[in-house]
Structures are given as structure tokens and as C-alpha cells.
XYZ file of C-alpha atoms in Angstrom:
176
model
C 109.803 187.682 61.002
C 109.061 191.308 60.471
C 108.705 192.740 56.972
C 111.474 195.271 57.407
C 113.963 192.474 58.211
C 113.346 190.869 54.824
C 115.837 191.947 52.158
C 115.355 190.095 48.855
C 118.597 191.343 47.317
C 120.695 190.286 50.287
C 118.968 186.898 50.450
C 119.568 186.237 46.748
C 123.158 187.357 47.140
C 123.669 184.856 49.957
C 122.042 182.051 47.947
C 124.148 182.669 44.850
C 127.400 183.070 46.821
C 126.809 179.967 48.961
C 129.775 177.567 48.578
C 131.355 179.598 45.790
C 128.161 179.852 43.724
C 127.141 176.195 43.623
C 123.490 177.259 43.333
C 124.208 178.805 39.925
C 125.683 175.506 38.787
C 122.617 173.631 40.053
C 120.342 176.076 38.263
C 122.263 175.710 34.993
C 122.231 171.907 35.270
C 118.482 171.887 35.883
C 117.889 174.117 32.868
C 120.118 171.931 30.690
C 118.476 168.681 31.786
C 114.936 169.958 31.439
C 115.311 171.859 28.157
C 117.515 169.407 26.275
C 115.729 166.383 27.731
C 112.291 167.698 26.837
C 113.312 168.799 23.327
C 115.025 165.540 22.373
C 112.342 163.392 24.018
C 109.600 165.242 22.178
C 111.374 164.964 18.832
C 112.094 161.249 19.255
C 108.554 160.513 20.454
C 106.981 162.403 17.566
C 109.218 160.703 15.020
C 108.636 157.212 16.448
C 104.897 157.760 16.776
C 104.699 159.018 13.205
C 106.623 156.010 11.902
C 104.408 153.593 13.809
C 101.261 155.335 12.570
C 102.074 155.912 8.906
C 104.511 153.229 7.748
C 103.602 149.593 7.182
C 106.350 147.139 8.096
C 106.613 143.678 9.577
C 106.583 143.718 13.381
C 105.035 147.181 13.637
C 102.228 146.059 15.937
C 104.604 143.979 18.054
C 106.866 146.994 18.555
C 103.901 149.151 19.456
C 102.625 146.529 21.928
C 106.031 146.400 23.642
C 106.047 150.208 23.900
C 102.513 150.161 25.251
C 103.397 147.464 27.784
C 106.392 149.477 28.980
C 104.034 152.305 29.922
C 102.485 149.954 32.479
C 105.805 149.320 34.257
C 106.461 151.801 37.093
C 109.479 154.031 36.416
C 111.328 153.063 39.656
C 111.521 149.493 38.336
C 113.974 150.752 35.715
C 116.276 152.503 38.202
C 118.609 149.630 39.129
C 118.942 148.090 35.640
C 119.499 151.538 34.183
C 122.188 152.345 36.746
C 123.947 149.027 36.124
C 123.863 149.592 32.367
C 125.202 153.146 32.661
C 127.900 151.992 35.107
C 129.015 149.317 32.652
C 129.296 152.000 29.964
C 131.243 154.274 32.384
C 128.601 156.993 32.103
C 127.779 157.436 35.780
C 128.486 160.920 37.168
C 128.137 162.458 33.717
C 125.489 164.577 32.037
C 124.611 161.593 29.845
C 123.538 159.548 32.876
C 120.691 161.990 33.393
C 119.993 162.951 29.787
C 119.881 159.537 28.072
C 117.057 158.090 30.221
C 115.046 161.293 29.794
C 115.192 160.934 25.998
C 112.979 157.833 26.055
C 109.256 158.323 26.592
C 107.028 155.335 25.816
C 103.914 157.295 26.730
C 105.025 160.076 24.376
C 105.404 157.543 21.553
C 101.944 156.147 22.293
C 100.329 159.596 22.277
C 102.210 160.584 19.162
C 101.125 157.469 17.279
C 97.483 158.029 18.158
C 97.652 161.697 17.228
C 99.569 161.111 13.975
C 97.127 158.474 12.780
C 94.211 160.859 13.381
C 95.700 164.165 12.235
C 97.974 163.458 9.260
C 96.017 162.286 6.196
C 97.671 159.545 4.161
C 96.653 161.395 0.995
C 98.705 164.424 2.021
C 101.821 162.307 2.501
C 101.206 160.530 -0.799
C 100.891 163.899 -2.561
C 104.200 164.993 -1.018
C 105.898 161.830 -2.265
C 104.461 162.307 -5.750
C 105.771 165.880 -5.728
C 109.247 164.509 -5.024
C 109.555 165.142 -1.307
C 111.618 162.564 0.535
C 110.488 160.995 3.785
C 112.462 163.434 5.926
C 111.088 166.450 4.102
C 107.540 165.077 4.183
C 107.859 164.617 7.938
C 109.384 167.976 8.832
C 107.634 170.170 6.245
C 104.194 168.548 6.093
C 103.468 166.141 8.949
C 104.812 168.315 11.774
C 103.022 171.516 10.704
C 99.766 169.625 10.166
C 100.038 168.153 13.661
C 100.398 171.560 15.237
C 96.924 172.435 16.451
C 97.594 176.174 16.332
C 98.677 176.078 12.711
C 95.948 173.630 11.737
C 93.215 175.864 13.126
C 94.766 178.943 11.505
C 94.999 177.107 8.199
C 91.283 176.310 8.178
C 90.524 180.022 8.506
C 92.914 181.049 5.729
C 91.533 182.636 2.586
C 93.643 180.441 0.325
C 95.780 177.354 0.479
C 99.427 178.464 0.644
C 100.692 175.376 -1.197
C 98.451 175.302 -4.263
C 97.205 178.933 -4.249
C 93.599 177.851 -4.686
C 90.755 179.258 -2.621
C 90.147 177.346 0.577
C 86.890 175.513 1.053
C 84.277 177.448 3.019
C 83.923 176.571 6.688
C 80.494 175.044 6.045
C 82.091 172.480 3.704
C 84.266 171.197 6.547
C 81.263 170.638 8.786
C 79.616 168.178 6.379
């Protein structure tokens, strides 16, 4: 193929007009599945991991062990049971048939539990509860921002604590 025969605009025009613009529909579906699936999966994984790391309840370790064991099962092993379940619920050939399975991420829950137990101090959550914050507010306003590595590193460099308006500890105090 010679360079002068290549016309990007014409090629894109042919792709997007192919079968009455089906490529645009495919592109929109891919964006929907990836963006919504990733956002909901991340939120659910972070919430579940946080709950498993910070709350004490009966069966917590058993639930975590089941989640951890499910990471070891290859994803194709879930294909037939998942299809049969979605068919029974009359969800095949719908957006939900693709979105619902993408919402569940056992590995995401595992990573989130490990990270939450290491990055969110119990004392900080206790202080939030004493100050009257409910569990939802403590999660979204304290635990999530603390878990964000960008915000956590920026916070350590801040001149003062934005919550209590006291001077932050010098960097050398953190190294001890």
C-alpha cells in the first residue's frame, strides 16, 4: 500500500457508516461496560474490603476465606453456571448480563481488605464516631480519602492539619 492511497478520514467514514453505524453502537457499549463496570466494581470492592478489615463480626474470617478461595478458581469455570443463572432470571441479551458479573471482584475485595487494614488507623475511625459521624460518613469522608495515596502523601507535607487546625508534625517525627 502506498502512502498516498491512505485516507484516514475516508477510512473512518467507512467504519462508522458500516451497517448503518453499528460500530458506533459497539463503541458506546464498550464504553458503558468498561466505565460503569469498573466504577461499580471498585466501589463494591473497596466497601467490602473495608468492612472485612475494620468491623468485627461473627463469620468474618470465614467470609474472607471463601472470597480468597474464589480467587483461585479460574474465571471460565463460572461461565456456564453464570449463564444458566442469568437465563433463569431472563437477563440474557441485556446490558445486565454483562454488567452484573463485572461488578464482582474477589481479588479486588482481597486487595482492598489488605490495604484498608494497613492504611486506615482504627483510632481515626474511633475519633470520627466520637465526633458523631455515622458509619457511612466515616467511610466516605475519612476512610476513602486516607486510602488515596495521592492525598495521603500531600497531607503529610501540609503545613497544618485541615481537620483540627493544629500544626502538622515535622517530617522527621514520622520517620521515628
